[in-house]
Every structure is written in structure tokens, then in C-alpha cells.
XYZ file of C-alpha atoms in Angstrom:
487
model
C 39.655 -20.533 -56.236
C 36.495 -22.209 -54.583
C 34.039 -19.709 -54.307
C 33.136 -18.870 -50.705
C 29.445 -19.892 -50.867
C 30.640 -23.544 -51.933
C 33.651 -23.298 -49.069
C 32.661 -26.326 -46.515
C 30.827 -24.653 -43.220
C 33.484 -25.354 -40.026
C 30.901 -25.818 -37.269
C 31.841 -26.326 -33.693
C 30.350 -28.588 -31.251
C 30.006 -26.930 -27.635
C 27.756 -28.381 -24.807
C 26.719 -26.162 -21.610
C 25.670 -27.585 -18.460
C 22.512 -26.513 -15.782
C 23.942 -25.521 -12.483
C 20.473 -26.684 -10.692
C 19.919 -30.422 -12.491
C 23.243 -31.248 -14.587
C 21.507 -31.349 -17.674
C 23.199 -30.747 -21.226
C 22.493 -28.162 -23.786
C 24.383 -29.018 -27.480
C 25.691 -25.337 -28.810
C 26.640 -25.054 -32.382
C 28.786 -22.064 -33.888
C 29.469 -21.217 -37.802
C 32.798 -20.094 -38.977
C 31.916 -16.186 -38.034
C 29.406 -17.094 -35.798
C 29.383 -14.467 -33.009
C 27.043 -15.405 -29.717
C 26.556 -18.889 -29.863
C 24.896 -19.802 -25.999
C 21.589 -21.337 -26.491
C 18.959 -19.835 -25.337
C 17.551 -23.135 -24.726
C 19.631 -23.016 -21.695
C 18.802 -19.750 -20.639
C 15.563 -20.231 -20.159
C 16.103 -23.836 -18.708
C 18.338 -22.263 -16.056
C 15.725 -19.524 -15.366
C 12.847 -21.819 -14.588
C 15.116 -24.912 -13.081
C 14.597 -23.749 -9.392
C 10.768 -24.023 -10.155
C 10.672 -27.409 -11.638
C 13.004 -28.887 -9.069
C 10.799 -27.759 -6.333
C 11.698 -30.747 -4.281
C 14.956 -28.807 -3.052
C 14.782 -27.178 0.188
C 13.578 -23.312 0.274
C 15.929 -21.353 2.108
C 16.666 -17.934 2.779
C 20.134 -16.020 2.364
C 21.912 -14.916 5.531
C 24.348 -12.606 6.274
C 27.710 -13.115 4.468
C 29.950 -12.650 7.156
C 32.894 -14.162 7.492
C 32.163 -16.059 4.186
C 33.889 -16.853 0.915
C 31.385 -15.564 -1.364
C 31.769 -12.264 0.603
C 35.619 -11.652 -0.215
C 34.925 -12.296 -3.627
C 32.894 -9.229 -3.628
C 30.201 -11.260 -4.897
C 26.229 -9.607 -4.635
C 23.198 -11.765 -4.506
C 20.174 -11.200 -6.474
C 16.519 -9.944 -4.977
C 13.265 -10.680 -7.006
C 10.561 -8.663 -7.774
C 8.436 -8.619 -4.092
C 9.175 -7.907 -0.541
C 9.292 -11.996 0.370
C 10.646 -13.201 -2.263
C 13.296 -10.652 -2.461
C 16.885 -12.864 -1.792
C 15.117 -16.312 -1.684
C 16.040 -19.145 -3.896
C 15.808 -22.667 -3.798
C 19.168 -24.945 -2.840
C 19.761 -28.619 -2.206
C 19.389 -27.542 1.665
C 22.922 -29.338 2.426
C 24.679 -25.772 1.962
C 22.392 -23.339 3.649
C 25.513 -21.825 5.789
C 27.084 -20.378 2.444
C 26.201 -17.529 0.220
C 22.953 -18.010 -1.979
C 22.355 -16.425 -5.207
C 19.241 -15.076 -6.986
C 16.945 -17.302 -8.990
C 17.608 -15.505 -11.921
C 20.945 -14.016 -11.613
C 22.507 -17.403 -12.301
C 21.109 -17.361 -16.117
C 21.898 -13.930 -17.028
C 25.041 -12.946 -15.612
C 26.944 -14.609 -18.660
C 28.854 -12.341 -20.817
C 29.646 -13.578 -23.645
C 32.186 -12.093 -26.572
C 31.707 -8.492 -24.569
C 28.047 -8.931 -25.149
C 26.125 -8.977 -22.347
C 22.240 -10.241 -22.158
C 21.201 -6.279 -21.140
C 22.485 -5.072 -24.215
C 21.397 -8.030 -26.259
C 17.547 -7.374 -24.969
C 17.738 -3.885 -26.638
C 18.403 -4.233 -30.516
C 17.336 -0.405 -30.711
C 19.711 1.076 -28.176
C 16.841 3.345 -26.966
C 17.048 3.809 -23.216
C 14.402 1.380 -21.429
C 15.158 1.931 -17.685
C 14.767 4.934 -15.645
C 17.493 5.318 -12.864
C 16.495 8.572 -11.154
C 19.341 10.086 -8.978
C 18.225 12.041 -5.846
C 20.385 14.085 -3.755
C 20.078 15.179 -0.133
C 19.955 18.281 2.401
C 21.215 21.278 1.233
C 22.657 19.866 -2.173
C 22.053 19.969 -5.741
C 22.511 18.132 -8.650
C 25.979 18.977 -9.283
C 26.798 16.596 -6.136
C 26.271 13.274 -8.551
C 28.811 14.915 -11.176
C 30.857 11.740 -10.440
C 28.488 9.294 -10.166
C 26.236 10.268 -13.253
C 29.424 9.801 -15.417
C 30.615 6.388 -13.879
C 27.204 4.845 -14.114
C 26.571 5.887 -17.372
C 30.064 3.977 -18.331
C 28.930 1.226 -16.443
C 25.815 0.474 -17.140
C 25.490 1.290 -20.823
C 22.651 2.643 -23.407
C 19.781 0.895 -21.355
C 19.884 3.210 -19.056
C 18.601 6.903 -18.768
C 20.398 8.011 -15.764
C 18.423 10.881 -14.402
C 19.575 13.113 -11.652
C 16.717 15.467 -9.979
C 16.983 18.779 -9.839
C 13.428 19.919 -8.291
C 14.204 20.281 -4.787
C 17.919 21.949 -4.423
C 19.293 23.426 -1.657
C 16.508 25.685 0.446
C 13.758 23.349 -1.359
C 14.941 20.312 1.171
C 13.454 22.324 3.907
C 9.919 22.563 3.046
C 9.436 19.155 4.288
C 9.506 14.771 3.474
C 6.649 15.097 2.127
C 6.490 18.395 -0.277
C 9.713 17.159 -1.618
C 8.608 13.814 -2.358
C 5.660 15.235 -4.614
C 8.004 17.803 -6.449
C 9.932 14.274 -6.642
C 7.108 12.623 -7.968
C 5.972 15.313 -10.635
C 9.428 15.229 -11.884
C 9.615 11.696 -12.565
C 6.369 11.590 -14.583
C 7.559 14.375 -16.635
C 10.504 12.020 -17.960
C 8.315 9.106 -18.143
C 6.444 11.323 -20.667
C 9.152 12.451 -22.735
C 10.541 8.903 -22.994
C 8.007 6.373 -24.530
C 10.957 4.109 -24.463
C 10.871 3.546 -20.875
C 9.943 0.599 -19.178
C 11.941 0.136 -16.182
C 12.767 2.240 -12.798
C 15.353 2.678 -10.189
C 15.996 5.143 -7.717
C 19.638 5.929 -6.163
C 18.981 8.475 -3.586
C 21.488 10.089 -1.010
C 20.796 10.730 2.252
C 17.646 12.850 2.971
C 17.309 12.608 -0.403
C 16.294 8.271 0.047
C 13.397 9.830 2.335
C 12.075 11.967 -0.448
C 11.711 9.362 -3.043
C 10.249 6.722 -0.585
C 7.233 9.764 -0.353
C 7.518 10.408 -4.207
C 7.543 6.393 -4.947
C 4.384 6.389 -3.377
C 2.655 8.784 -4.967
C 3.667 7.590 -8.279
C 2.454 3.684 -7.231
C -0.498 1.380 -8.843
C -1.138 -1.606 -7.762
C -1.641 -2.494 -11.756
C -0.102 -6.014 -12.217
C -0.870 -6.766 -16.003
C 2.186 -6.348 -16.999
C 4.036 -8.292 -14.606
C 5.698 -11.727 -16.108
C 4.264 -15.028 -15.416
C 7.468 -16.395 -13.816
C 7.378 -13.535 -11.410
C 4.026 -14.063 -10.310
C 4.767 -17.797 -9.930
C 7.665 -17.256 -7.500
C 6.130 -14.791 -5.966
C 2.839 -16.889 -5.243
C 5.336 -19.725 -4.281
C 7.775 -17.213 -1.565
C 4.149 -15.259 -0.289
C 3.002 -18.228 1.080
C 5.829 -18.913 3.043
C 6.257 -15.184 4.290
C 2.199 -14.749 4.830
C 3.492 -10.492 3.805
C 0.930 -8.725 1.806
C 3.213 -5.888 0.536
C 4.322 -8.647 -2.165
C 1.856 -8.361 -5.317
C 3.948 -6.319 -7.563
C 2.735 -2.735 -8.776
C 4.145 -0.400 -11.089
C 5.967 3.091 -10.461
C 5.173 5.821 -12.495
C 3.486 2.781 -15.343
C 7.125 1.270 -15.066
C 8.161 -1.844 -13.234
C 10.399 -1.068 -10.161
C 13.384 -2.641 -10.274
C 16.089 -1.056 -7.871
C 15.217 0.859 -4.832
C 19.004 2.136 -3.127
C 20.009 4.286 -0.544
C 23.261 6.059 0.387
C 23.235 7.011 4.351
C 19.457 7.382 4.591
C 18.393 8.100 7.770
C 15.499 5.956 7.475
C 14.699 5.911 11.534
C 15.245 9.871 11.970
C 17.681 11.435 13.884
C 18.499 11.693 17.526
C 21.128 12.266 19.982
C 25.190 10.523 18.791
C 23.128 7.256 18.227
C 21.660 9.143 14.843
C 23.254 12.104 14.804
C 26.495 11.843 15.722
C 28.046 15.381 15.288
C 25.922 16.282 18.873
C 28.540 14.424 20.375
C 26.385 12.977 22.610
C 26.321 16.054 25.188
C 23.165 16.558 26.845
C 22.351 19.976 26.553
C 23.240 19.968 22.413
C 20.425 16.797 22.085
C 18.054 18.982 24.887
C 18.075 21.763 22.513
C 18.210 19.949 19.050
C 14.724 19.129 18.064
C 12.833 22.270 19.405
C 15.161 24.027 17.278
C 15.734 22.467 14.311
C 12.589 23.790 12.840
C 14.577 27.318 12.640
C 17.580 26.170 10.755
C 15.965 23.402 8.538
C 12.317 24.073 8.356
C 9.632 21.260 8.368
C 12.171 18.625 7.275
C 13.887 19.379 10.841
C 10.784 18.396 12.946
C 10.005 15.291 10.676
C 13.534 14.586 11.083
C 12.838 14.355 14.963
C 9.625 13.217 14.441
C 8.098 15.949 16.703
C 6.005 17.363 14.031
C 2.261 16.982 14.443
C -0.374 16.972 17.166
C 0.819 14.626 19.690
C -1.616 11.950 18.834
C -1.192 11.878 15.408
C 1.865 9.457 14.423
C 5.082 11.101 13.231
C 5.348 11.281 9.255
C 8.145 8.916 9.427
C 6.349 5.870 10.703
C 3.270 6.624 8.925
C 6.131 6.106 6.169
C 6.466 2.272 7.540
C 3.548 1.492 6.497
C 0.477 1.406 4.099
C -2.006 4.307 5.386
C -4.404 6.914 4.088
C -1.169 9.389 3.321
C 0.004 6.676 0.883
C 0.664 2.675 -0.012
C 4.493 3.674 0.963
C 5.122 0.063 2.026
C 3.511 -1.517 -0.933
C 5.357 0.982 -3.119
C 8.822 -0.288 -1.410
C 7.589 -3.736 -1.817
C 7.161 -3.737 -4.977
C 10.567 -2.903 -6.029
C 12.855 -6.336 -7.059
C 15.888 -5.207 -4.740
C 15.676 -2.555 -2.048
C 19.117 -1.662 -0.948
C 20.806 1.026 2.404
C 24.239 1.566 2.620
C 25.136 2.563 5.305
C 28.846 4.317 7.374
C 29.435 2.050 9.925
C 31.670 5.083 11.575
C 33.015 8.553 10.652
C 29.612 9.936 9.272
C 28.815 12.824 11.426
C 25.952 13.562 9.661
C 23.605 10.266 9.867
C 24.281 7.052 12.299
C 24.601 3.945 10.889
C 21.742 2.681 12.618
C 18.932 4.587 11.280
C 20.639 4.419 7.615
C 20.810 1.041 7.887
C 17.256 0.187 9.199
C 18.720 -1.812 12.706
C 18.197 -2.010 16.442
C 21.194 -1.378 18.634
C 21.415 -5.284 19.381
C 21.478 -6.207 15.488
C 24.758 -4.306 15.451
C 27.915 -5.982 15.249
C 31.925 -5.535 14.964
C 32.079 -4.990 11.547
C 34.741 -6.340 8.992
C 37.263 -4.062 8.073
C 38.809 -5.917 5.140
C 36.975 -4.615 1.703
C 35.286 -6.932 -0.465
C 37.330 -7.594 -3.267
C 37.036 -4.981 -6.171
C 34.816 -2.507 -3.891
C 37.268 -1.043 -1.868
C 35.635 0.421 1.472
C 32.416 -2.083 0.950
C 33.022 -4.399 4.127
C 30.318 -6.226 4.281
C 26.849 -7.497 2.448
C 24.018 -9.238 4.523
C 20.478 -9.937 3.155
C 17.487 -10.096 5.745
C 14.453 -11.367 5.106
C 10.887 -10.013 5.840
C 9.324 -10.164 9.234
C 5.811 -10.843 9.100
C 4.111 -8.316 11.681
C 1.095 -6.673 12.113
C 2.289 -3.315 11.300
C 4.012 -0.705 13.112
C 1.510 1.186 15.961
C 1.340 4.250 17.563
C 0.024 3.113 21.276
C -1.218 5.642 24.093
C 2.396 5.329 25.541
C 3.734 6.988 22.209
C 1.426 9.657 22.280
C 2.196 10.515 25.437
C 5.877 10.588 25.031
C 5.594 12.812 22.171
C 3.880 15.113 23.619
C 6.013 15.549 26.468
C 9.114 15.865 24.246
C 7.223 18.301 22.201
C 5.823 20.253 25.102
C 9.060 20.361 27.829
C 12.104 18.662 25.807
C 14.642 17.198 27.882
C 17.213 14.529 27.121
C 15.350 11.815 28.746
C 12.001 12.547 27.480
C 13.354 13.430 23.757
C 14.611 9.650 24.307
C 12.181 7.777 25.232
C 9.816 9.078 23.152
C 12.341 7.979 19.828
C 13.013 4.744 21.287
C 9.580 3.938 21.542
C 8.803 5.121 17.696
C 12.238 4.081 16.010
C 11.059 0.518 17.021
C 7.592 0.768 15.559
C 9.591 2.268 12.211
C 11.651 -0.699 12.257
C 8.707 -2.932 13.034
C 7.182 -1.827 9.619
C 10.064 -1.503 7.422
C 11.208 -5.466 8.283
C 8.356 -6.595 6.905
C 9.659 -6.436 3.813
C 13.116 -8.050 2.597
C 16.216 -5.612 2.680
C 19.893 -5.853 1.003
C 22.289 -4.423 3.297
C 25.472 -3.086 2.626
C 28.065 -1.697 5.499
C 30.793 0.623 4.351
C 33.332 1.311 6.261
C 36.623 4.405 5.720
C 38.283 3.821 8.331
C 41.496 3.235 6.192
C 41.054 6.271 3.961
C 42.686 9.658 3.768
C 39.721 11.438 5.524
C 37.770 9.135 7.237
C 35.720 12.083 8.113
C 34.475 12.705 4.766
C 32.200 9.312 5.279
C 28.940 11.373 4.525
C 29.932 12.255 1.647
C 32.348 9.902 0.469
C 29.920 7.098 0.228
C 28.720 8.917 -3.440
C 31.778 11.014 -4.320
C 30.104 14.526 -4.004
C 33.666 15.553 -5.114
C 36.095 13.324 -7.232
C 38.612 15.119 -5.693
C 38.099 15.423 -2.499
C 35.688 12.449 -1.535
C 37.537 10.120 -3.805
C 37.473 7.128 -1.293
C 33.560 6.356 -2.353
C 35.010 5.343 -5.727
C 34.648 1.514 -4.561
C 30.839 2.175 -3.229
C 29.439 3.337 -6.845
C 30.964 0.467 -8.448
C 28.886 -1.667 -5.883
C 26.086 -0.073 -6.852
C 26.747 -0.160 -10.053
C 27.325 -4.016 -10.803
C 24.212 -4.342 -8.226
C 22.262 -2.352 -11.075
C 23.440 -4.210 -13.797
C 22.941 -7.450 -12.171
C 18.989 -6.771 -11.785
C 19.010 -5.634 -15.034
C 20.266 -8.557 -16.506
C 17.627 -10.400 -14.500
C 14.736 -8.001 -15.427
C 15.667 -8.560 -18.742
C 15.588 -12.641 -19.105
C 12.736 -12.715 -17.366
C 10.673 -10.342 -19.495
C 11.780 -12.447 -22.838
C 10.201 -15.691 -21.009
């Protein structure tokens, strides 16, 4: 019998092929050979947008009505606010659904392997995904979610969920929350050396705490970000002229993921944001002077009544970079920032303010599910709009203090239409993901609130569809996070 180390070597010949130029790679695999793509390729495909910078620079659009949409299909976003859901393309196709730069490259899985797990040969968790619940809740409410993420996504991830500000603790306000938020983080950070990555999934009030905490735990420290990053984000800042694109770390880790489930990122007010008031008169008269009594300081930043009347409500100081915080360059900062949001049946938050839009952005939405994400209806990317900032003008002072001083319908109204459009003014300048969800079909559509994150796998079971969104969204950046650090 030959012996096997004089057995001839059966070696076969495989060739992969650049999406962006057409170029070749030659592959070679041994008898047992187990992942044979080059990484030649890999890092070809990840820089091929750059060299072939004679294409056209486009932005992605909305996916409505498209066929990338019913195949479920979720772009990348890159590290900054502008360059968030750019890429480059041939410019004939700019009316279908772009990808990420760097998606392309890394979503290959190959013999059950996937690049994530490949980029940690220790299996030590290297990115933080911090779980953050809302009003009234407690940890216990991501029971479901913890578990399917952590089948999901793997050993790269230490799912986290926060525990530091349950039940009573959400009504000592945005911003005492976000701190206990913040503290909370760096203690994990601390216990992990491992770490080098972050991602928040927050649910509803909860996506207002860690936009606070996120800021507290922000530096504008660069050194460690990669050169490719800073090359497409040099290239996408000076077509977007935003300055809350420069990277910064979170907590000493690089932000990768920033989601939210039914934020209410624009307050609440009347059956536009709060819909259980029904829209009668007398229930929106009466809600913001006393909210204060049944939900404490959260209530009246809720309203955004809190305050002397000529000092801007927390909530759009939150829209931008001030002397409470770099909030916006904290947000910006993050690769992919990401709202879901009920486009009917939550009772709790309207899907306006959750998903960051004016009442003319809103459309009929689709009520066929993406495919594999039941419930998910649509995806649409929007880029930043430059801006000078959100304001707080004489007008706005004076409508605040009237709603503060003799609340009535009207005046509680015009005072939030005036601010909700500054908040919205300073949260556009940065690129957002957004996702529209939609249970109309399901057993109890009523449930939306807390469907979208399975509080209970038993009784909220129609969210199913909306973690495994998230989840592939997660893994997705990951993958990209990763091939870009081993550039």
C-alpha cells in the first residue's frame, strides 16, 4: 500500500470573479482542503469601488416597490453619518436597490464558515451588543430576543441586556437614565478586555436613553479607525459637506450598530404620537401638565415642556452637538443607525416620531412582508441633509411657554409642531436605515408595541420576523467590520 505522504495531491482548479471590474482570481483546494476563497479576492472586492472611482456616486433610495425589497434583502451602512448607505455603481441602475461597499466581500459563507467567525480564531467575544429596554420594563422583556440573537449571531458577540434602570428607574428622567446607561456599559467594557466592537438594540424609551448614554461614553479618538474607512469617508464627506462624519469611539470601542424598536425619537403628542389619546381634545389638553404625576421627569421630556421656557427642550438639544453632549457626533459615528417603526396598531408610540418623519414623508405602506421577515414591509435608506442645525427661535420660546403656562389643545400643538421640525431638522443630518413594520395580518394587531421585540414568546409571538431582521442586519455589519479591520 502507497503510503499516504507519497499518495499524488488531487488539487482543484476554481476561479472567482469581481462583481465591480470582472476580474479573475485562480483558487486552489487540496484533497481535505476546507475554505479555499482567496483572500486575494476579498480584499480586491473590498477596495474595487475605490479604484474604479470613475463610476457614478449615488445614493440608495427607498426600496419600494422593488425586487431587492421582496427578497428581504438589507443594504449595508459604513462607518459615518454621509457615508452611511452610499456606494459607488455604474450610474445606469440608480432606480434599483444598492448595496454596501463592503457587504458585497463579506457576506460569503463558505462550508458553514462564515468570515465573522473566521476573524476570531479565539472564540472570545469581541463585540458588545447592549440590549436596552423601555418604560416601565425590565430585563426579563428581551427573554426572547437575548436567546435568538445569541443563536444567530454566534460567539462574537456578548449580548448584554441592561438592567440599571427597571421599572420606577425610567421615570427619573432621559437624561439620569442615560448616565446609569452609560456607567453600566463601561463596567462591561472593563470586565471584557476582549471587546472591541459596540451595538446598541434599544426598545422604545429605552432608544432615548442610550442616545444620552452613547454620548456620554463618546471620544472623538480616531487612531484606531482603518485606513479604508477614513478613505471613504474623506471621499462621501465631501460630497455631504456633514461634520458629524469623523468617526469616534464608544466606550474605547468602535460603534458599529445603533437600532431602535418604536423609539419615539420626536416625543409624544396628541393620536399623531400618542395614539391611545384617541385624538379627543380634552385627553391631549390635560396630557402633558399631567404626565409629570404618573411618569415623573421622563413625562415632561416626553412632551418637551420641561425647562424654563427659553431654554430648548432636552429632546432637541438631543438633535444636536451642544454643551449637554456631542449626541449627534456620537450617533454619527455609528456604521448603521437603524428605527423601526409600527406603521399602525401601536398605541403606545406613533410611527412618526419612531420613525424620525414629517407627516408629508408618510406614505401607504406595503402590506406584503419581505420575504423571510414576516411583518417587515418595507426598508428605505435616506441620506443626510446637510443643515445648519436644529434652532430654538423666539417663536419656540414663546409657544412653550404658553403650553407650559395655560395648556390647551391648540397651543400644546403648535408649540410641538414648531420643535418636532427642528428635531427632525437635526437628526436628518445624518444618514438613517429605516425599517416599517406593519401587523396588520397578525392575531393581535394590537400587541404592535410590544410585538415588534417579543416581550412575550407567547403572547407577542408575531415580532418573531422583526428580530430576525435585526439580526441578519447585525451580522451583516459584522461581517463588514470584520474585513475591513484585517485590511
Amino acid at each position: 500500500m502507497t503510503p499516504r505522504c507519497l499518495r499524488p495531491l488531487h488539487v482543484v482548479f476554481t476561479a472567482y470573479c469581481c462583481r465591480f471590474c470582472g476580474r479573475r482570481f485562480p483558487s486552489f483546494k487540496g484533497e481535505k482542503s476546507g475554505f479555499s476563497f482567496p483572500l486575494s479576492i476579498i480584499i480586491h472586492m473590498a477596495t474595487a469601488p475605490l479604484i474604479h472611482a470613475r463610476y457614478a456616486y449615488s445614493p440608495s433610495i427607498s426600496n419600494r416597490n422593488k425586487t431587492a425589497s421582496q427578497q428581504g434583502s438589507i443594504p449595508s451602512s459604513s462607518s459615518s453619518a454621509s457615508s452611511s448607505g452610499f456606494t459607488f455603481s455604474s450610474g445606469t441602475n440608480s432606480g434599483q436597490r444598492h448595496q454596501g461597499l463592503r457587504a458585497q466581500a463579506m457576506s460569503t459563507v463558505t462550508h458553514g464558515k462564515s468570515i465573522a467567525n473566521i476573524g476570531n480564531l479565539k472564540n472570545d467575544p469581541d463585540h458588545l451588543l447592549v440590549l436596552v429596554h423601555g418604560i416601565l420594563a425590565s430585563a426579563g422583556d428581551w427573554t426572547y430576543a437575548e436567546a435568538e440573537l445569541k443563536r444567530r449571531l454566534g460567539k462574537n458577540f456578548l449580548i448584554y441586556v441592561s438592567s440599571s434602570n427597571a421599572y420606577t428607574k425610567t421615570f427619573t428622567g432621559i437624561d439620569g437614565a442615560g448616565k446609569r446607561l452609560a456607567d453600566e456599559v463601561l463596567q462591561v467594557v472593563k470586565k471584557t478586555k476582549s471587546l472591541k466592537r459596540i451595538s446598541f438594540l434599544s426598545h422604545s424609551l429605552g432608544g432615548l436613553f442610550a442616545r444620552y448614554a452613547i454620548s456620554v461614553l463618546y471620544s472623538p479618538d480616531t487612531h484606531n479607525r482603518d485606513q479604508q474607512g477614513d478613505l471613504i469617508n474623506s471621499l462621501t464627506e465631501n460630497f455631504q459637506g456633514t461634520s458629524f462624519s469623523r468617526g469616534g469611539m464608544i466606550a474605547g470601542l468602535e460603534p458599529i450598530n445603533f437600532i431602535t424598536l418604536a423609539t419615539p425619537h420626536l416625543g409624544v403628542r396628541g393620536k399623531k404620537q400618542l395614539p391611545f389619546l384617541l385624538g379627543v381634545p380634552i385627553l391631549e389638553k390635560l396630557a402633558a401638565p399631567i404626565a409629570p404625576f404618573f411618569v415623573g421627569r421622563t413625562g415632561s421630556q416626553l412632551f418637551l415642556t420641561e425647562g424654563k421656557p427659553d431654554r430648548p427642550p432636552l429632546l432637541l438639544r438631543m438633535a444636536s452637538d451642544c454643551e449637554d453632549g456631542k449626541f449627534l457626533s456620537a450617533l454619527g459615528a455609528f456604521r448603521c443607525r437603524m428605527v423601526y417603526a409600527n406603521v399602525s396598531y401601536d398605541h403606545m408610540v406613533g410611527w412618526r416620531t419612531s420613525s424620525i418623519r414629517r407627516e408629508t414623508e408618510l406614505s401607504k405602506p406595503p402590506r406584503q412582508s419581505l420575504d423571510g421577515y414576516k411583518h417587515v414591509v418595507d426598508v428605505e435608506y435616506c441620506p443626510p441633509v446637510p443643515s445648519d442645525g436644529p434652532q430654538f427661535p423666539p417663536k419656540a420660546v414663546k409657544a412653550k411657554e404658553a403650553a407650559q403656562n395655560t395648556p390647551s389643545a391648540q397651543n400644546t400643538v403648535e408649540y410641538h409642531e414648531i420643535v418636532e421640525d427642528e428635531i427632525i431638522r437635526g437628526l436628518q443630518q445624518l444618514g438613517w436605515k429605516k425599517v416599517d413594520v406593519s401587523f396588520h395580518s397578525a392575531f393581535w394587531p394590537f400587541f404592535a408595541h410590544n410585538n415588534i421585540h417579543v416581550k412575550n414568546e407567547w403572547f407577542h409571538n408575531a415580532g418573531v420576523g422583526v428580530i430576525a431582521h435585526v439580526a441578519d442586519s447585525l451580522r451583516q455589519q459584522e461581517a463588514s467590520s470584520i474585513l475591513t479591520a484585517s485590511l
